Coordinates of C-alpha atoms (C1' of nucleotides) in Angstrom, one line a residue:
Chain A
X1 CA 17.4 24.8 -47.7
X2 CA 18.9 21.9 -46.4
X3 CA 23.2 21.9 -47.3
X4 CA 23.1 19.9 -50.5
X5 CA 26.6 18.2 -49.9
X6 CA 27.5 14.6 -50.0
X7 CA 26.9 13.3 -46.9
X8 CA 24.4 15.4 -46.0
X9 CA 24.4 15.8 -42.4
X10 CA 21.1 13.9 -41.5
X11 CA 18.4 16.5 -40.2
X12 CA 16.7 14.7 -38.1
X13 CA 13.2 14.8 -37.0
X14 CA 13.0 15.4 -33.0
X15 CA 10.7 13.0 -33.0
X16 CA 9.7 13.4 -29.2
X17 CA 9.1 10.3 -27.7
X18 CA 9.0 9.8 -24.0
X19 CA 10.3 7.1 -22.4
X20 CA 7.8 4.7 -22.6
X21 CA 7.5 1.9 -20.3
X22 CA 6.6 -1.8 -21.1
X23 CA 4.6 -3.2 -18.7
X24 CA 4.6 -6.3 -17.1
X25 CA 2.7 -9.4 -17.7
X26 CA 1.7 -9.3 -14.2
X27 CA 1.0 -5.9 -13.8
X28 CA -1.3 -6.1 -16.7
X29 CA -3.3 -8.9 -15.2
X30 CA -3.1 -7.1 -12.0
X31 CA -4.8 -3.8 -12.8
X32 CA -7.1 -5.7 -15.3
X33 CA -8.3 -7.4 -12.3
X34 CA -8.1 -4.7 -10.1
X35 CA -10.0 -3.0 -12.0
X36 CA -12.7 -5.2 -12.1
X37 CA -12.6 -6.2 -8.9
X38 CA -13.1 -2.0 -8.0
X39 CA -15.8 -2.1 -10.9
X40 CA -17.9 -4.7 -7.9
X41 CA -18.0 -7.3 -11.2
X42 CA -16.9 -9.6 -8.3
X43 CA -19.1 -9.1 -5.1
X44 CA -16.9 -8.8 -2.2
X45 CA -16.2 -12.3 -0.3
X46 CA -16.4 -14.2 -4.1
X47 CA -13.6 -16.0 -5.7
X48 CA -11.2 -15.3 -8.8
X49 CA -11.4 -18.5 -10.7
X50 CA -8.4 -20.5 -9.6
X51 CA -5.0 -19.9 -10.3
X52 CA -5.1 -22.8 -13.4
X53 CA -8.2 -22.0 -14.9
X54 CA -6.9 -18.3 -15.2
X55 CA -3.6 -19.6 -16.5
X56 CA -6.1 -21.0 -19.3
X57 CA -8.2 -17.9 -19.8
X58 CA -5.1 -15.4 -19.9
X59 CA -2.9 -17.9 -22.0
X60 CA 0.1 -16.8 -19.3
X61 CA 1.9 -19.2 -17.1
X62 CA 0.7 -20.3 -13.5
X63 CA 4.1 -17.9 -12.3
X64 CA 2.7 -14.6 -14.1
X65 CA -1.1 -15.5 -12.7
X66 CA -0.1 -16.2 -9.3
X67 CA 2.7 -12.9 -9.3
X68 CA -0.4 -10.7 -10.7
X69 CA -2.5 -12.4 -7.4
X70 CA 0.1 -11.2 -5.3
X71 CA 0.1 -8.1 -6.1
X72 CA -3.6 -7.7 -5.4
X73 CA -3.4 -9.5 -1.6
X74 CA -0.5 -6.7 -1.3
X75 CA -3.1 -4.5 -1.7
X76 CA -5.9 -5.9 0.3
X77 CA -8.1 -6.2 -2.7
X78 CA -8.1 -10.4 -2.2
X79 CA -7.4 -12.7 0.7
X80 CA -5.7 -15.9 -0.5
X81 CA -6.6 -19.2 1.0
X82 CA -5.0 -22.2 0.7
X83 CA -6.2 -26.1 0.4
X84 CA -9.6 -27.3 -1.2
X85 CA -12.2 -24.4 -1.8
X86 CA -9.5 -22.2 -1.7
X87 CA -8.9 -19.6 -3.6
X88 CA -8.7 -15.6 -4.4
X89 CA -11.4 -14.1 -2.6
X90 CA -12.5 -10.3 -3.0
X91 CA -12.2 -8.3 -0.3
X92 CA -12.6 -4.4 0.5
X93 CA -9.3 -2.9 1.3
X94 CA -9.7 -1.0 4.7
X95 CA -8.0 0.9 6.8
X96 CA -5.9 -1.7 7.5
X97 CA -3.7 -1.1 4.6
X98 CA -4.0 2.7 4.2
X99 CA -2.7 2.2 8.0
X100 CA 0.2 -0.1 6.8
X101 CA 1.5 2.0 3.9
X102 CA 1.3 5.2 6.1
X103 CA 3.4 3.1 8.8
X104 CA 5.9 2.5 6.2
X105 CA 5.8 6.2 5.1
X106 CA 7.0 6.7 8.9
X107 CA 9.5 4.4 9.3
X108 CA 10.4 5.0 5.9
X109 CA 11.1 8.6 5.8
X110 CA 12.5 9.0 9.0
X111 CA 9.9 11.5 10.2
X112 CA 10.9 13.2 13.4
X113 CA 8.8 13.2 15.9
X114 CA 7.5 16.2 15.7
X115 CA 6.4 16.1 12.5
X116 CA 4.2 12.8 13.6
X117 CA 2.8 15.2 16.6
X118 CA 2.0 17.8 14.4
X119 CA -0.2 15.6 12.6
X120 CA -2.2 14.5 15.1
X121 CA -2.5 17.7 16.4
X122 CA -4.2 18.7 13.2
X123 CA -6.3 15.3 12.8
X124 CA -7.4 14.6 15.9
X125 CA -9.6 17.2 16.7
X126 CA -11.4 17.1 13.7
X127 CA -12.1 13.2 14.2
X128 CA -13.1 14.5 17.8
X129 CA -15.9 16.2 16.0
X130 CA -17.0 14.3 13.8
X131 CA -17.1 11.5 16.4
X132 CA -19.1 14.2 18.5
X133 CA -21.3 14.5 15.2
X134 CA -21.7 11.0 14.2
X135 CA -21.4 8.4 17.6
X136 CA -23.8 5.8 18.1
X137 CA -23.8 3.8 21.5
X138 CA -21.4 1.4 20.5
X139 CA -18.6 4.1 19.9
X140 CA -19.2 5.3 23.4
X141 CA -19.1 2.2 25.5
X142 CA -15.6 1.5 23.4
X143 CA -14.6 5.0 25.1
X144 CA -15.2 4.2 28.3
X145 CA -13.8 0.9 28.2
X146 CA -11.1 1.9 27.1
X147 CA -10.9 4.6 29.6
X148 CA -11.3 2.7 32.3
X149 CA -8.3 0.4 31.4
X150 CA -6.4 3.5 31.6
X151 CA -7.6 4.3 35.1
X152 CA -6.2 1.4 36.4
X153 CA -3.0 2.7 38.5
X154 CA -1.2 -1.1 38.6
X155 CA -0.8 -1.7 35.1
X156 CA 2.7 -1.1 33.3
X157 CA 3.9 1.2 31.1
X158 CA 2.9 -1.0 28.2
X159 CA -0.2 -1.7 29.3
X160 CA -1.3 2.4 29.7
X161 CA -0.1 3.2 26.2
X162 CA -1.5 0.5 24.8
X163 CA -5.1 1.2 26.1
X164 CA -4.3 4.8 25.3
X165 CA -4.0 4.3 21.9
X166 CA -7.2 2.3 22.0
X167 CA -8.9 5.1 23.0
X168 CA -7.8 7.5 20.5
X169 CA -8.5 4.9 17.9
X170 CA -11.8 4.6 19.7
X171 CA -12.5 8.2 18.8
X172 CA -11.7 7.7 15.1
X173 CA -13.7 4.9 14.6
X174 CA -16.1 7.0 16.5
X175 CA -16.0 9.7 13.7
X176 CA -17.2 6.9 11.6
X177 CA -15.3 8.1 8.9
X178 CA -13.1 5.2 7.4
X179 CA -10.1 7.3 6.3
X180 CA -9.6 9.2 9.1
X181 CA -9.9 5.9 10.8
X182 CA -7.4 4.5 8.8
X183 CA -5.5 7.1 9.0
X184 CA -4.9 7.6 13.0
X185 CA -4.5 3.9 12.9
X186 CA -0.9 4.5 12.0
X187 CA -0.3 7.5 13.7
X188 CA -1.9 6.4 16.8
X189 CA 0.8 3.2 16.5
X190 CA 3.4 5.0 15.3
X191 CA 3.5 7.4 18.2
X192 CA 2.9 4.6 20.5
X193 CA 6.0 3.1 19.0
X194 CA 7.8 6.2 19.2
X195 CA 7.1 6.6 22.9
X196 CA 7.1 3.6 24.6
X197 CA 10.3 3.9 26.0
X198 CA 10.0 7.4 27.4
X199 CA 10.1 7.9 31.0
X200 CA 8.0 11.1 31.2
X201 CA 4.9 9.0 31.6
X202 CA 4.4 9.2 35.6
X203 CA 1.3 9.0 37.4
X204 CA 1.0 12.4 37.1
X205 CA 1.0 12.5 33.6
X206 CA -1.6 9.6 33.5
X207 CA -4.0 10.9 35.8
X208 CA -3.8 14.2 33.5
X209 CA -4.6 12.0 30.2
X210 CA -7.8 10.2 32.2
X211 CA -9.6 13.2 33.0
X212 CA -9.0 14.9 29.5
X213 CA -9.8 11.9 27.7
X214 CA -13.5 12.0 30.6
X215 CA -13.8 15.2 29.4
X216 CA -14.0 14.9 25.6
X217 CA -15.6 11.8 25.7
X218 CA -18.3 13.4 27.3
X219 CA -18.5 16.1 24.8
X220 CA -19.0 13.5 22.7
X221 CA -21.3 11.8 24.5
X222 CA -23.3 15.2 24.2
X223 CA -22.7 15.7 20.3
X224 CA -21.3 19.0 21.3
X225 CA -18.9 19.0 18.2
X226 CA -17.2 22.9 19.4
X227 CA -16.8 21.2 23.1
X228 CA -14.5 18.2 21.9
X229 CA -12.2 20.2 19.4
X230 CA -11.3 22.3 22.0
X231 CA -10.9 20.0 24.8
X232 CA -9.2 17.2 22.3
X233 CA -7.0 20.3 21.1
X234 CA -6.1 21.1 24.2
X235 CA -5.5 17.6 25.2
X236 CA -3.1 16.7 22.0
X237 CA -1.3 19.7 22.2
X238 CA -0.3 19.3 25.5
X239 CA 1.0 15.8 25.1
X240 CA 2.5 17.3 22.3
X241 CA 4.5 20.2 24.2
X242 CA 5.2 17.4 26.9
X243 CA 6.7 15.1 24.2
X244 CA 8.5 17.7 22.9
X245 CA 10.2 19.5 26.7
X246 CA 11.4 15.1 27.4
X247 CA 12.9 15.0 23.4
X248 CA 15.4 18.0 23.9
X249 CA 16.2 16.3 27.2
X250 CA 16.6 13.0 26.0
X251 CA 18.5 14.2 22.6
X252 CA 21.3 15.4 24.7
X253 CA 21.5 12.6 27.0
X254 CA 21.6 9.8 24.7
X255 CA 24.8 10.0 22.2
X256 CA 23.9 8.2 19.0
X257 CA 23.1 4.4 19.6
X258 CA 23.6 2.2 16.3
X259 CA 20.0 1.6 15.5
X260 CA 19.6 -2.1 15.8
X261 CA 18.9 -2.3 19.3
X262 CA 16.4 0.4 18.7
X263 CA 14.5 -2.4 16.7
X264 CA 14.5 -5.0 18.8
X265 CA 13.2 -3.3 21.8
X266 CA 10.4 -1.9 19.5
X267 CA 8.8 -5.6 19.2
X268 CA 8.6 -6.1 22.3
X269 CA 5.5 -5.1 23.4
X270 CA 2.9 -7.9 21.8
X271 CA 2.3 -8.4 17.5
X272 CA 4.5 -6.8 16.2
X273 CA 2.6 -4.7 13.9
X274 CA 4.8 -4.8 11.2
X275 CA 5.1 -8.1 10.2
X276 CA 1.4 -8.6 9.9
X277 CA 1.1 -5.6 7.6
X278 CA -0.2 -8.1 4.4
X279 CA -1.8 -10.1 6.4
X280 CA -5.3 -9.5 7.6
X281 CA -7.3 -8.3 11.3
X282 CA -5.3 -6.1 12.8
X283 CA -6.0 -4.7 16.8
X284 CA -8.6 -2.1 16.5
Chain B
X1 CA -10.2 -41.9 39.2
X2 CA -10.9 -42.3 35.5
X3 CA -13.7 -45.6 34.7
X4 CA -11.4 -48.3 34.7
X5 CA -13.9 -50.0 32.2
X6 CA -12.7 -51.7 29.1
X7 CA -11.9 -49.3 26.8
X8 CA -11.9 -46.2 28.6
X9 CA -12.6 -43.2 27.4
X10 CA -9.3 -41.4 26.2
X11 CA -8.8 -38.4 28.6
X12 CA -7.6 -36.3 26.0
X13 CA -5.6 -33.6 27.7
X14 CA -7.0 -30.2 26.5
X15 CA -3.7 -29.3 24.8
X16 CA -4.8 -25.6 24.7
X17 CA -2.7 -24.3 21.3
X18 CA -3.8 -20.8 19.8
X19 CA -4.3 -21.4 16.0
X20 CA -0.9 -20.7 14.6
X21 CA -0.7 -19.9 11.2
X22 CA 2.1 -20.6 8.6
X23 CA 3.5 -17.8 7.3
X24 CA 4.1 -18.6 3.8
X25 CA 8.7 -17.8 2.6
X26 CA 8.1 -15.2 0.6
X27 CA 6.4 -13.4 3.3
X28 CA 9.2 -14.6 5.7
X29 CA 12.0 -13.3 3.2
X30 CA 9.6 -9.9 2.2
X31 CA 9.5 -9.2 6.2
X32 CA 12.9 -9.9 7.1
X33 CA 14.2 -7.1 3.7
X34 CA 11.6 -4.5 4.9
X35 CA 12.5 -4.7 8.8
X36 CA 16.7 -4.1 7.2
X37 CA 15.2 -1.6 4.8
X38 CA 13.3 0.4 7.1
X39 CA 16.2 0.1 9.3
X40 CA 18.0 1.8 7.2
X41 CA 20.7 -1.5 6.6
X42 CA 20.5 -0.4 2.8
X43 CA 21.0 3.5 1.7
X44 CA 18.5 4.7 -0.1
X45 CA 19.1 4.0 -4.0
X46 CA 21.5 0.9 -3.5
X47 CA 20.8 -2.5 -4.9
X48 CA 19.8 -5.7 -2.9
X49 CA 22.0 -8.5 -4.1
X50 CA 20.3 -10.0 -7.4
X51 CA 17.7 -12.9 -7.6
X52 CA 20.3 -15.2 -8.0
X53 CA 22.3 -14.1 -5.5
X54 CA 19.3 -14.4 -2.8
X55 CA 18.4 -17.7 -3.8
X56 CA 22.0 -19.3 -3.1
X57 CA 21.9 -16.9 0.3
X58 CA 18.5 -18.3 1.6
X59 CA 18.0 -22.2 0.1
X60 CA 14.8 -20.6 -1.3
X61 CA 13.5 -20.8 -4.9
X62 CA 13.9 -18.5 -7.0
X63 CA 9.8 -18.5 -7.9
X64 CA 10.0 -17.2 -4.1
X65 CA 12.9 -14.3 -4.1
X66 CA 10.7 -13.0 -6.8
X67 CA 7.1 -13.0 -5.0
X68 CA 9.2 -11.4 -1.6
X69 CA 10.5 -8.5 -4.1
X70 CA 7.3 -8.3 -5.7
X71 CA 5.7 -7.7 -2.4
X72 CA 8.3 -5.2 -1.6
X73 CA 7.8 -3.6 -5.0
X74 CA 4.2 -3.3 -4.7
X75 CA 4.4 -1.6 -1.2
X76 CA 6.4 1.0 -2.4
X77 CA 10.2 0.0 -1.0
X78 CA 12.4 -1.7 -3.8
X79 CA 12.3 -0.2 -7.4
X80 CA 13.2 -3.2 -10.0
X81 CA 14.6 -2.4 -12.9
X82 CA 15.8 -4.7 -15.8
X83 CA 19.1 -5.5 -18.0
X84 CA 22.3 -5.9 -16.5
X85 CA 23.4 -3.6 -14.0
X86 CA 19.3 -3.9 -12.6
X87 CA 18.1 -5.0 -9.4
X88 CA 15.7 -3.8 -6.5
X89 CA 17.1 -0.9 -5.8
X90 CA 15.9 0.7 -2.5
X91 CA 13.6 3.6 -2.8
X92 CA 11.8 5.4 0.3
X93 CA 8.2 5.0 0.1
X94 CA 6.5 8.3 -1.0
X95 CA 3.1 9.8 -0.7
X96 CA 2.3 8.4 -4.0
X97 CA 2.3 4.5 -2.4
X98 CA 0.0 6.2 0.9
X99 CA -2.1 7.9 -1.8
X100 CA -2.7 5.1 -3.9
X101 CA -3.7 2.9 -1.0
X102 CA -5.9 5.9 -0.1
X103 CA -7.6 5.8 -3.1
X104 CA -7.9 2.1 -3.3
X105 CA -9.8 2.8 -0.1
X106 CA -11.9 5.4 -1.5
X107 CA -13.0 3.4 -4.9
X108 CA -13.0 0.0 -3.3
X109 CA -15.5 1.1 0.0
X110 CA -17.3 2.8 -2.2
X111 CA -17.7 5.8 -0.3
X112 CA -19.8 8.4 -0.5
X113 CA -19.5 11.8 -1.5
X114 CA -20.1 13.4 1.8
X115 CA -17.3 11.1 3.2
X116 CA -15.1 12.6 1.0
X117 CA -15.6 16.3 1.5
X118 CA -16.0 16.0 5.1
X119 CA -12.7 14.7 5.2
X120 CA -11.6 17.1 3.2
X121 CA -13.6 19.9 5.4
X122 CA -11.4 18.7 8.4
X123 CA -7.9 18.1 7.0
X124 CA -7.6 20.9 4.2
X125 CA -8.0 23.6 6.9
X126 CA -5.3 22.2 9.1
X127 CA -2.9 22.0 5.7
X128 CA -3.6 25.8 5.5
X129 CA -2.4 26.5 8.7
X130 CA 0.6 24.4 8.9
X131 CA 1.4 26.1 5.1
X132 CA 1.0 29.2 6.7
X133 CA 3.7 28.4 9.1
X134 CA 6.3 26.4 6.9
X135 CA 5.7 27.9 3.4
X136 CA 8.8 28.9 1.7
X137 CA 8.6 31.3 -1.6
X138 CA 8.8 28.3 -3.8
X139 CA 5.6 27.1 -2.0
X140 CA 4.2 30.1 -3.1
X141 CA 5.5 30.5 -6.6
X142 CA 3.5 27.4 -6.9
X143 CA 0.2 28.2 -5.6
X144 CA -0.1 31.4 -7.5
X145 CA 1.5 29.6 -10.5
X146 CA -1.7 27.1 -9.9
X147 CA -4.1 30.0 -9.6
X148 CA -3.3 31.8 -12.3
X149 CA -3.8 28.5 -14.6
X150 CA -7.6 28.7 -12.4
X151 CA -7.7 32.0 -13.8
X152 CA -8.0 31.9 -17.4
X153 CA -11.7 31.4 -18.2
X154 CA -11.0 29.8 -21.6
X155 CA -10.1 26.7 -20.2
X156 CA -12.3 23.7 -20.5
X157 CA -13.9 22.1 -17.3
X158 CA -10.8 19.8 -17.4
X159 CA -8.4 22.8 -17.4
X160 CA -10.2 23.8 -14.6
X161 CA -10.3 20.9 -12.8
X162 CA -6.7 20.1 -13.4
X163 CA -5.7 23.5 -11.7
X164 CA -7.9 23.7 -8.7
X165 CA -6.3 20.1 -8.0
X166 CA -3.0 21.6 -8.2
X167 CA -3.1 24.6 -6.7
X168 CA -5.4 22.3 -3.3
X169 CA -2.0 20.0 -3.8
X170 CA 0.0 22.7 -3.6
X171 CA -1.1 23.8 -0.2
X172 CA -0.7 20.8 0.9
X173 CA 2.6 20.5 -0.3
X174 CA 3.8 24.0 1.6
X175 CA 3.0 22.3 4.9
X176 CA 5.6 20.0 4.4
X177 CA 4.1 17.4 6.1
X178 CA 4.4 14.7 3.9
X179 CA 2.0 12.7 5.3
X180 CA -1.0 15.2 4.8
X181 CA 0.6 16.2 1.9
X182 CA 0.0 12.3 0.7
X183 CA -3.4 11.6 2.1
X184 CA -4.2 15.3 0.5
X185 CA -2.9 13.9 -2.8
X186 CA -5.4 10.6 -3.4
X187 CA -8.2 12.8 -1.5
X188 CA -8.0 15.6 -4.2
X189 CA -7.6 13.7 -7.0
X190 CA -10.8 11.4 -6.1
X191 CA -13.2 14.6 -5.2
X192 CA -12.0 15.9 -8.5
X193 CA -12.6 12.8 -10.4
X194 CA -16.1 12.8 -8.5
X195 CA -16.4 15.7 -9.5
X196 CA -15.6 16.3 -13.1
X197 CA -18.9 16.2 -14.8
X198 CA -21.1 18.1 -12.4
X199 CA -22.4 20.4 -14.1
X200 CA -22.4 23.1 -11.2
X201 CA -19.2 24.6 -12.3
X202 CA -19.8 27.5 -14.2
X203 CA -18.4 30.9 -14.3
X204 CA -19.5 31.9 -11.5
X205 CA -18.6 29.7 -9.6
X206 CA -15.3 29.6 -10.4
X207 CA -14.4 33.3 -10.1
X208 CA -15.6 32.9 -6.4
X209 CA -13.1 30.0 -6.3
X210 CA -10.2 32.5 -7.8
X211 CA -11.0 34.6 -5.2
X212 CA -11.2 32.2 -2.2
X213 CA -7.7 31.0 -3.4
X214 CA -6.2 34.0 -3.7
X215 CA -7.0 35.5 -0.2
X216 CA -6.0 31.7 1.2
X217 CA -2.6 32.6 -0.3
X218 CA -2.4 35.7 0.8
X219 CA -2.6 34.6 4.0
X220 CA -0.3 32.0 3.7
X221 CA 2.4 34.4 2.4
X222 CA 1.9 36.5 5.4
X223 CA 2.4 33.9 7.8
X224 CA -0.7 34.0 9.5
X225 CA -2.5 30.3 10.2
X226 CA -5.4 31.6 12.0
X227 CA -6.4 33.5 8.5
X228 CA -5.7 31.1 6.9
X229 CA -7.2 28.2 8.7
X230 CA -10.6 30.7 8.6
X231 CA -10.6 31.2 4.6
X232 CA -9.4 27.8 3.8
X233 CA -12.5 27.1 6.2
X234 CA -15.1 28.7 4.7
X235 CA -14.1 27.7 1.2
X236 CA -13.7 24.4 1.2
X237 CA -16.8 24.2 3.5
X238 CA -19.3 26.1 0.7
X239 CA -17.5 23.9 -1.6
X240 CA -19.1 21.1 -0.1
X241 CA -22.2 22.8 0.4
X242 CA -22.5 23.3 -3.0
X243 CA -21.8 20.2 -4.2
X244 CA -24.1 18.5 -1.8
X245 CA -26.7 20.7 -3.4
X246 CA -26.4 19.6 -6.6
X247 CA -25.8 16.3 -5.6
X248 CA -29.4 15.8 -3.6
X249 CA -30.7 17.3 -7.2
X250 CA -28.9 14.4 -9.1
X251 CA -30.3 12.1 -6.5
X252 CA -33.6 12.8 -7.4
X253 CA -33.0 13.0 -11.1
X254 CA -31.6 9.2 -11.1
X255 CA -33.6 7.2 -9.8
X256 CA -31.5 4.0 -8.0
X257 CA -29.6 2.5 -10.9
X258 CA -27.5 -0.2 -10.5
X259 CA -23.7 0.4 -9.1
X260 CA -22.0 -0.3 -12.2
X261 CA -23.0 2.7 -14.3
X262 CA -22.6 5.2 -11.1
X263 CA -18.6 3.9 -10.7
X264 CA -18.3 4.5 -14.3
X265 CA -19.0 7.3 -14.6
X266 CA -16.4 7.9 -11.8
X267 CA -13.5 6.6 -14.4
X268 CA -14.7 9.6 -16.9
X269 CA -11.9 12.2 -17.2
X270 CA -8.7 11.3 -18.2
X271 CA -5.5 9.0 -17.3
X272 CA -7.1 6.3 -15.4
X273 CA -5.4 6.6 -11.7
X274 CA -5.7 3.2 -10.8
X275 CA -3.4 1.6 -13.6
X276 CA -0.6 3.8 -12.9
X277 CA -1.3 2.9 -8.9
X278 CA 2.2 0.7 -9.0
X279 CA 4.2 2.1 -11.4
X280 CA 6.0 5.8 -10.2
X281 CA 5.5 9.2 -11.4
X282 CA 1.9 10.7 -10.5
X283 CA 0.9 13.7 -11.5
X284 CA 1.9 16.7 -9.2
Chain C
dG1 C1' 39.1 10.5 -33.0
dG2 C1' 34.5 9.8 -33.0
dT3 C1' 30.6 6.6 -34.5
dG4 C1' 28.1 3.0 -34.9
dG5 C1' 28.3 -2.0 -35.2
dC6 C1' 28.7 -6.4 -32.7
dC7 C1' 29.0 -9.2 -29.1
dA8 C1' 29.6 -11.6 -24.0
dT9 C1' 27.8 -10.7 -19.6
dT10 C1' 24.9 -9.8 -16.7
dC11 C1' 20.5 -9.1 -14.6
dG12 C1' 14.8 -9.3 -14.2
dG13 C1' 10.4 -11.7 -16.7
dT14 C1' 8.7 -15.5 -18.3
dC15 C1' 7.1 -20.3 -19.2
dT16 C1' 7.0 -25.3 -18.4
dG17 C1' 6.2 -29.1 -15.0
dA18 C1' 6.6 -31.8 -11.5
dC19 C1' 5.9 -32.3 -6.6
dC20 C1' 4.4 -30.8 -1.7
dT21 C1' 1.1 -29.1 1.3
dT22 C1' -3.8 -28.0 3.0
dT23 C1' -8.2 -28.4 3.4
dG24 C1' -12.8 -30.3 2.4
dG25 C1' -15.2 -34.1 1.3
dT26 C1' -16.9 -38.8 1.4
dA27 C1' -16.6 -43.1 1.6
dA28 C1' -15.3 -47.5 4.2
dC29 C1' -14.3 -49.2 9.3
dT30 C1' -15.5 -50.4 14.0
Chain D
dA1 C1' -22.9 -42.8 14.9
dG2 C1' -18.1 -42.2 15.6
dT3 C1' -13.7 -42.3 13.4
dT4 C1' -10.5 -42.6 10.4
dA5 C1' -8.6 -43.3 5.8
dC6 C1' -8.0 -41.7 1.8
dC7 C1' -9.0 -38.9 -2.6
dA8 C1' -9.6 -34.4 -4.8
dA9 C1' -9.4 -29.7 -5.6
dA10 C1' -6.8 -25.8 -4.7
dG11 C1' -2.5 -22.9 -3.7
dG12 C1' 2.7 -23.2 -2.7
dT13 C1' 7.5 -24.7 -3.6
dC14 C1' 11.1 -25.9 -6.2
dA15 C1' 14.4 -26.9 -9.9
dG16 C1' 15.3 -25.6 -15.0
dA17 C1' 15.1 -23.9 -19.1
dC18 C1' 14.9 -20.0 -22.3
dC19 C1' 13.7 -14.8 -23.6
dG20 C1' 14.8 -10.0 -23.1
dA21 C1' 16.4 -6.0 -21.8
dA22 C1' 20.4 -3.1 -20.7
dT23 C1' 25.3 -2.6 -20.1
dG24 C1' 30.3 -2.7 -21.1
dG25 C1' 34.0 -3.7 -24.1
dC26 C1' 35.9 -3.9 -28.6
dC27 C1' 36.9 -3.1 -33.3
dA28 C1' 36.1 -1.8 -37.9
dC29 C1' 34.9 2.3 -40.5
dC30 C1' 34.5 6.4 -42.1

DNA sequence: GGTGGCCATTCGGTCTGACCTTTGGTAACT
DNA sequence: AGTTACCAAAGGTCAGACCGAATGGCCACC
């Protein structure tokens, strides 16, 4: 029995309530639209109702509606065009959106270079295997074209690295697996960005890379998955080892400079991968 | 010489200008803030200036500022809290953001189940290898706990699948590689969601899975990468084969229905993974 | 001496209504 | 027939107001 005293200590029934969250209006609308889009209710390329129309339909303010559309845009579900006949056009989220989020994870997480390389060592052989299985003639052409570009001895370091990335991405594309492609896209770019100032890329390294690429391409052409895996494994592993060796040396040379200049240099090559993150059309 | 006729045809100097894009104000601000955050200018957990302050600093309208903050929120770079001491707090984009974008790619891209399985077949062995190398005692405990949960014969199908996913995710976590973990997170959930109504999961299948998990866990415990890879490979491959066999049968049973119901099946289980995509806290 | 109630303050969230810019179409003009 | 000018539709931006939620301080009441 509870104590029969006056002002009995209130026996609080432990009403277990989880924190509870009140979703924002724009989130609600965004979720609703997202579900409908994913459900295929709007065919790809079709336009959502104009903002002002959504306002009347949803009884929300234009601010809210716009915010919702903005969310969907960032998630890569719609592309917004201005002008007459503009509006929010449904679009399939592609590799780019995966790539950009992986990119954020890499850059924001302060991931060690070794983690990147380790991941690539794991994934790229898989890409090579699938490429050997699924490749078509177009893929082959891309591979050869990229490797031709690498072979040019006269190119600058940036050119070499770019062509190198292109080849690796071509392998991923040849796998005909969008998930892996998106992943490799971000990974390659990140490794590229982190490597561009390493001096260890000399003519010798280039030749080795070109040769490795050739044999891997050949395996892919021959539809020989096992060979592709094996060779890619060796190639990527060798690269990782080389980088690791240099990293150790560099770690000692460069004390610790303030972060700012490191960033400034990074956007040098061509398109800054970061600014274009929410917009469409990347580079593959 | 140009023709000296009256009303001489104006020789338009071909001023070659590339298309040029006018970025939106909010995008500019978002990019600026994003770069600063990624550069580590704001330590994690610290708060950005309040909206109204940003308004005065940037000479933009509050609408614009809010849109920019919203973009960063969707990208997982800040978390916005309401109330007095509220504001935009810097946060590291984690696996969740990768998982959610992969999730969108999967659901929006109408990926075939086979592509998912193929990807998993490729990646999960890699996770197993890394797990065998990097695991710590905590990881082991998670693995065993998850597999214990699976072993309970009395559990419902949903329970089994959930515990199954938990185990697989535990392997990814044990790899101590955030990239792979995020990737597998999305992948596992997607496969889970696509599998939940398959009838081929009987007691026999369960026992097989539990046994496989046990041997793999053992390899990880023993820090034996090769064994881990081999066993995981077999396990995942077997699973894929089983699913494929069932899929083929199902494919025949269900003639070819319009895309809508096929999607509807996918969202059956419990929490709709999509609605929670922008908010925090998933399920791992 | 806490406990609870009650502001005031400082945030983000939403709404309103206006105006600007871009873009496509179309009619007038040469 | 080709240009040009203009209009309409749609997104982009802005200013200002008000609402609601969290916090911190203060004070009365057990």
